[in-house]
Short mmCIF file of C-alpha atoms and ligand atoms in Angstrom, two decimals:
data_model
loop_
_atom_site.label_atom_id
_atom_site.label_comp_id
_atom_site.label_asym_id
_atom_site.label_seq_id
_atom_site.Cartn_x
_atom_site.Cartn_y
_atom_site.Cartn_z
CA MET A 9 102.87 -126.98 -160.06
CA LEU A 10 104.74 -122.99 -159.08
CA TYR A 11 101.87 -120.81 -160.66
CA ASP A 12 98.80 -122.72 -159.08
CA ARG A 13 100.33 -121.90 -155.56
CA THR A 14 101.67 -117.83 -157.32
CA GLY A 15 99.24 -117.40 -160.06
CA GLN A 16 96.48 -115.77 -158.92
CA THR A 17 96.54 -112.13 -159.37
CA TYR A 18 98.31 -112.83 -162.07
CA SER A 19 96.21 -110.72 -164.89
CA ARG A 20 96.64 -107.98 -162.39
CA THR A 21 99.41 -107.25 -162.40
CA ARG A 22 100.40 -109.04 -165.42
CA GLN A 23 98.35 -107.14 -168.17
CA PRO A 24 99.97 -106.76 -171.41
CA ASP A 25 101.93 -104.18 -172.82
CA PRO A 26 100.84 -103.06 -176.17
CA ARG A 27 104.50 -101.63 -177.98
CA ILE A 28 106.00 -105.26 -176.18
CA ALA A 29 102.54 -106.56 -178.48
CA GLU A 30 103.03 -104.95 -181.51
CA GLN A 31 106.36 -106.60 -182.07
CA ILE A 32 105.59 -109.94 -180.92
CA TRP A 33 102.58 -109.60 -183.46
CA ARG A 34 104.99 -108.49 -185.88
CA GLN A 35 106.43 -111.72 -186.27
CA LEU A 36 102.94 -113.86 -186.47
CA SER A 37 101.32 -111.09 -188.85
CA ASP A 38 101.80 -113.31 -192.26
CA MET A 39 101.35 -117.17 -190.23
CA ARG A 40 97.98 -118.21 -190.52
CA SER A 41 97.15 -120.67 -187.62
CA VAL A 42 99.55 -120.30 -184.55
CA ALA A 43 99.53 -122.54 -180.41
CA ASN A 44 100.44 -120.14 -178.02
CA ILE A 45 102.62 -122.75 -175.33
CA GLY A 46 102.63 -121.75 -171.78
CA ALA A 47 99.69 -119.31 -172.25
CA GLY A 48 98.96 -118.32 -168.70
CA ALA A 49 96.25 -116.08 -168.71
CA GLY A 50 96.43 -115.57 -173.11
CA SER A 51 99.05 -112.22 -172.56
CA TYR A 52 100.21 -111.43 -176.21
CA GLU A 53 98.05 -114.56 -177.72
CA PRO A 54 97.50 -113.15 -181.59
CA PRO A 55 93.58 -113.50 -182.67
CA HIS A 56 94.61 -116.03 -185.36
CA THR A 57 95.88 -118.47 -181.55
CA VAL A 58 93.87 -122.36 -183.02
CA VAL A 59 94.76 -123.22 -179.47
CA ALA A 60 96.30 -122.65 -176.23
CA VAL A 61 98.33 -125.02 -174.02
CA GLU A 62 98.78 -124.31 -170.20
CA PRO A 63 99.08 -126.02 -167.04
CA SER A 64 98.50 -124.01 -163.69
CA HIS A 65 94.52 -124.30 -164.05
CA VAL A 66 95.09 -120.79 -161.72
CA MET A 67 96.17 -119.69 -164.51
CA ILE A 68 93.72 -120.72 -166.71
CA ALA A 69 90.83 -119.82 -165.17
CA GLN A 70 92.17 -116.48 -165.66
CA ARG A 71 92.03 -116.56 -169.34
CA PRO A 72 89.03 -113.55 -171.14
CA ARG A 73 85.78 -115.28 -171.34
CA ASP A 74 86.63 -115.14 -176.11
CA ALA A 75 89.85 -116.75 -175.52
CA VAL A 76 90.94 -119.73 -177.58
CA LEU A 77 89.82 -122.73 -175.27
CA ALA A 78 93.44 -123.76 -173.65
CA VAL A 79 94.51 -127.00 -173.62
CA ARG A 80 96.08 -128.50 -169.67
CA ALA A 81 98.93 -129.96 -170.35
CA VAL A 82 102.89 -129.25 -170.86
CA ALA A 83 104.97 -128.38 -172.94
CA GLU A 84 107.01 -131.50 -173.15
CA ALA A 85 104.13 -133.27 -174.47
CA LEU A 86 101.53 -131.20 -176.40
CA PRO A 87 98.21 -132.68 -177.54
CA ILE A 88 98.21 -130.78 -180.64
CA ARG A 89 99.13 -133.40 -184.39
CA SER A 90 102.39 -132.64 -186.26
CA LYS A 91 102.87 -130.24 -188.07
CA SER A 92 99.59 -128.39 -187.71
CA VAL A 93 99.93 -125.34 -186.40
CA ASP A 94 102.05 -122.17 -189.15
CA ALA A 95 103.35 -120.35 -185.28
CA ALA A 96 104.15 -121.81 -182.42
CA LEU A 97 103.69 -118.75 -179.44
CA ALA A 98 105.82 -118.82 -175.84
CA VAL A 99 106.41 -116.01 -173.39
CA LEU A 100 108.38 -115.76 -170.95
CA THR A 101 107.85 -119.80 -170.11
CA VAL A 102 110.38 -122.10 -171.48
CA HIS A 103 112.35 -120.70 -168.26
CA HIS A 104 109.39 -122.18 -166.18
CA TRP A 105 109.89 -125.77 -168.17
CA ASP A 106 110.81 -129.32 -166.33
CA ARG A 107 112.65 -130.55 -169.52
CA LEU A 108 113.80 -127.58 -171.92
CA GLU A 109 114.34 -129.61 -175.56
CA GLN A 110 112.21 -132.09 -175.10
CA GLY A 111 109.61 -129.17 -174.94
CA LEU A 112 111.20 -127.40 -177.76
CA ALA A 113 111.12 -131.07 -180.01
CA GLU A 114 107.36 -130.78 -179.27
CA LEU A 115 107.15 -126.69 -180.97
CA VAL A 116 109.25 -128.25 -184.07
CA ARG A 117 106.67 -130.98 -184.44
CA ILE A 118 104.01 -128.88 -184.63
CA THR A 119 105.06 -126.53 -186.19
CA ARG A 120 105.65 -125.84 -190.14
CA ARG A 121 107.01 -122.76 -190.29
CA ARG A 122 107.56 -120.48 -187.63
CA ILE A 123 108.83 -120.33 -183.30
CA VAL A 124 108.58 -117.20 -181.90
CA LEU A 125 109.91 -117.29 -177.83
CA LEU A 126 109.78 -114.04 -175.42
CA THR A 127 112.99 -114.77 -173.31
CA TRP A 128 115.87 -112.93 -172.03
CA ASP A 129 119.94 -112.37 -171.55
CA HIS A 130 120.92 -113.00 -167.97
CA GLN A 131 124.21 -111.37 -169.29
CA VAL A 132 122.13 -108.26 -169.33
CA MET A 133 119.51 -108.92 -166.61
CA ARG A 134 122.55 -109.36 -164.54
CA GLU A 135 123.31 -106.10 -164.36
CA PHE A 136 120.05 -104.34 -163.93
CA TRP A 137 120.19 -101.71 -160.76
CA LEU A 138 117.21 -103.96 -159.31
CA LEU A 139 119.44 -107.66 -159.11
CA ARG A 140 123.25 -106.26 -158.84
CA ASP A 141 122.28 -102.96 -155.54
CA TYR A 142 119.53 -104.61 -154.01
CA LEU A 143 118.64 -108.29 -154.86
CA PRO A 144 122.07 -110.14 -155.12
CA ALA A 145 120.25 -113.37 -153.90
CA ALA A 146 117.17 -112.91 -156.64
CA ALA A 147 120.26 -112.55 -159.32
CA THR A 148 121.53 -115.98 -158.52
CA THR A 149 117.91 -117.13 -158.64
CA ASP A 150 117.53 -114.84 -162.26
CA ALA A 151 121.16 -117.92 -163.04
CA GLU A 152 119.70 -120.56 -162.88
CA LEU A 153 116.77 -119.76 -164.66
CA ALA A 154 117.39 -117.89 -167.53
CA VAL A 155 117.83 -120.47 -170.27
CA PRO A 156 121.08 -119.06 -172.42
CA LEU A 157 120.60 -117.48 -175.59
CA ASP A 158 122.73 -119.88 -178.00
CA HIS A 159 120.76 -123.02 -176.66
CA PHE A 160 118.17 -122.05 -178.88
CA ASP A 161 120.99 -121.97 -181.64
CA ARG A 162 121.47 -125.48 -181.34
CA LEU A 163 117.93 -127.00 -179.76
CA LEU A 164 116.22 -124.53 -182.88
CA PRO A 165 116.40 -125.89 -187.06
CA GLY A 166 116.12 -123.61 -189.41
CA VAL A 167 117.87 -119.35 -189.18
CA VAL A 168 117.64 -118.41 -185.52
CA THR A 169 117.42 -114.47 -184.99
CA ILE A 170 117.33 -112.77 -181.68
CA HIS A 171 115.37 -109.60 -181.16
CA PRO A 172 115.88 -106.64 -178.48
CA VAL A 173 112.50 -106.00 -176.55
CA ALA A 174 113.05 -103.13 -175.34
CA VAL A 175 110.43 -101.96 -171.20
CA PRO A 176 108.57 -99.18 -172.30
CA ALA A 177 109.09 -96.47 -168.65
CA ASP A 178 105.42 -97.03 -168.54
CA CYS A 179 105.37 -100.88 -168.59
CA THR A 180 101.77 -102.48 -168.65
CA ASP A 181 103.46 -106.57 -168.01
CA GLY A 182 104.71 -106.32 -164.58
CA PHE A 183 108.17 -108.81 -165.38
CA GLY A 184 110.88 -108.54 -163.07
CA ALA A 185 112.53 -105.19 -164.84
CA ALA A 186 109.16 -103.34 -165.98
CA PHE A 187 109.43 -101.31 -162.76
CA TRP A 188 113.14 -100.11 -163.48
CA GLN A 189 112.05 -96.51 -163.57
CA ARG A 190 109.23 -97.09 -160.99
CA PRO A 191 111.15 -98.27 -158.21
CA HIS A 192 108.16 -97.28 -155.04
CA ALA A 193 106.76 -100.23 -157.31
CA TYR A 194 109.09 -103.00 -156.42
CA LEU A 195 108.03 -102.38 -153.08
CA ALA A 196 104.58 -103.93 -153.17
CA SER A 197 103.74 -107.34 -152.39
CA GLU A 198 100.64 -107.82 -155.79
CA VAL A 199 103.88 -106.82 -157.80
CA GLN A 200 106.39 -108.50 -156.18
CA ALA A 201 104.01 -111.70 -156.08
CA GLY A 202 103.77 -111.68 -160.12
CA MET A 203 107.31 -112.10 -160.49
CA SER A 204 109.40 -115.80 -160.38
CA LEU A 205 112.37 -113.79 -159.41
CA MET A 206 110.47 -112.93 -156.47
CA THR A 207 108.89 -115.66 -155.16
CA LEU A 208 112.09 -118.46 -155.96
CA THR A 209 113.74 -116.14 -154.09
CA PRO A 210 114.14 -117.07 -150.07
CA ARG A 211 111.75 -114.57 -148.76
CA THR A 212 114.29 -113.36 -145.97
CA LEU A 213 116.90 -112.19 -148.62
CA VAL A 214 114.23 -110.39 -150.44
CA HIS A 215 112.58 -109.26 -147.95
CA ALA A 216 115.54 -107.60 -146.52
CA GLY A 217 117.08 -105.86 -150.51
CA LEU A 218 114.20 -104.27 -150.83
CA GLU A 219 114.25 -102.71 -147.49
CA ARG A 220 117.91 -101.20 -148.91
CA LEU A 221 115.75 -99.82 -151.59
CA ARG A 222 112.50 -98.24 -149.58
CA ALA A 223 115.57 -97.03 -147.71
CA ASP A 224 117.77 -95.44 -150.47
CA LEU A 225 114.39 -94.08 -151.69
CA GLN A 226 113.93 -92.20 -148.37
CA THR A 227 117.14 -90.37 -148.75
CA GLY A 228 117.22 -89.97 -152.39
CA ALA A 229 120.51 -92.06 -152.87
CA TRP A 230 118.91 -94.50 -155.30
CA GLN A 231 118.03 -91.27 -157.46
CA VAL A 232 121.29 -89.87 -157.62
CA ARG A 233 122.70 -93.83 -158.62
CA ASN A 234 119.85 -94.27 -160.97
CA GLY A 235 118.88 -89.78 -162.40
CA ASP A 236 119.90 -90.79 -165.72
CA LEU A 237 117.76 -93.19 -166.44
CA LEU A 238 114.69 -91.02 -164.97
CA ASP A 239 113.84 -89.71 -168.57
CA ARG A 240 114.85 -92.49 -170.95
CA ARG A 241 111.80 -93.61 -172.16
CA GLU A 242 112.78 -97.39 -172.04
CA PHE A 243 115.67 -99.31 -171.36
CA ASP A 244 117.78 -102.91 -172.62
CA ALA A 245 116.90 -105.31 -169.80
CA GLY A 246 117.71 -108.19 -171.51
CA TYR A 247 114.20 -108.63 -172.66
CA ARG A 248 114.83 -110.89 -176.42
CA LEU A 249 112.13 -112.64 -179.20
CA VAL A 250 113.33 -115.13 -180.26
CA VAL A 251 112.73 -116.39 -183.79
CA ALA A 252 113.19 -119.04 -185.29
CA ASP A 253 111.76 -120.38 -189.31
CA VAL A 254 112.06 -123.52 -189.61
CA ASP A 255 110.37 -124.97 -192.86
C1 LIG B 311 105.53 -116.31 -166.70
S1 LIG B 311 103.88 -116.77 -167.30
C2 LIG B 311 103.58 -115.49 -168.64
C3 LIG B 311 102.17 -116.73 -168.98
C4 LIG B 311 102.22 -115.95 -170.49
N1 LIG B 311 102.66 -116.57 -171.75
C5 LIG B 311 102.11 -114.51 -170.36
O1 LIG B 311 103.52 -114.12 -171.47
O2 LIG B 311 101.07 -113.61 -169.47
C6 LIG B 311 104.38 -118.55 -167.02
C7 LIG B 311 103.52 -119.47 -167.73
O3 LIG B 311 104.39 -120.87 -168.23
C8 LIG B 311 103.43 -121.71 -167.41
N2 LIG B 311 104.54 -123.18 -167.23
C9 LIG B 311 105.50 -123.75 -166.96
N3 LIG B 311 105.70 -124.55 -166.36
C10 LIG B 311 105.31 -125.57 -167.88
C11 LIG B 311 105.49 -126.50 -168.99
N4 LIG B 311 106.34 -127.84 -168.84
N5 LIG B 311 104.63 -126.20 -170.16
C12 LIG B 311 103.73 -125.17 -170.45
N6 LIG B 311 104.37 -124.12 -169.57
C13 LIG B 311 104.22 -123.83 -168.58
C14 LIG B 311 103.24 -121.04 -166.23
O4 LIG B 311 102.06 -122.96 -165.67
C15 LIG B 311 102.34 -120.46 -166.42
O5 LIG B 311 101.62 -120.22 -166.84
#
């Protein structure tokens, strides 16, 4: 289990971002009960969550004391009765599931009204400067990890809508593109450890790419190439909210 090995520092670098939380919670605002699947340390879990499902004990151990109890299980075999919750939430987790189709079928089985997923579009992400200019090997990892968005249309019932989720310049959740305006952050090993994009890419290739980034930051080459980003308040790196109304 990847997160039993890499998740030790998750809650230090991956604090939920309030602006992203607001977008997710808006989609769940009129749902009375929510199941959070691949719940990890509990980020983005709305107050009306009635059950959380997470396979990694390292992640479960980082959940806040007052969070709903997490059941140790996988999305592909949910220990939850059919049609027992209004909504299912799955944030930045579907790309880790061994059997996506089975996991999504399980979300449909347990849900009465709505499924909300946060994922990303590799076609947009691969143009992000970190992957494009410094870590082409991580772009390859990303291509293998990312779930093509058309899969959700095919695998989820009802009306499926896709909503862009921009990354704020001071994003508090250290996922892959969080530091688009703070490039020095990528040089910190603790930040790297919280990104599956980095942990699943061969270490030597990540190291070489980040040394090139370090050099470009020192010479000012990064600033010249990416100067247009410096006065922006948010950035579209390809993160997308997928919302399926299943009723
Ligand atoms: C990037 S973390 C996201 C955690 C949390 N949703 C968040 O937003 O912080 C991905 C999570 O998916 C979990 N995961 C991996 N495989 C899974 C599976 N088959 N079913 C459910 N969760 C899984 C991991 O253990 C990890 O906690």
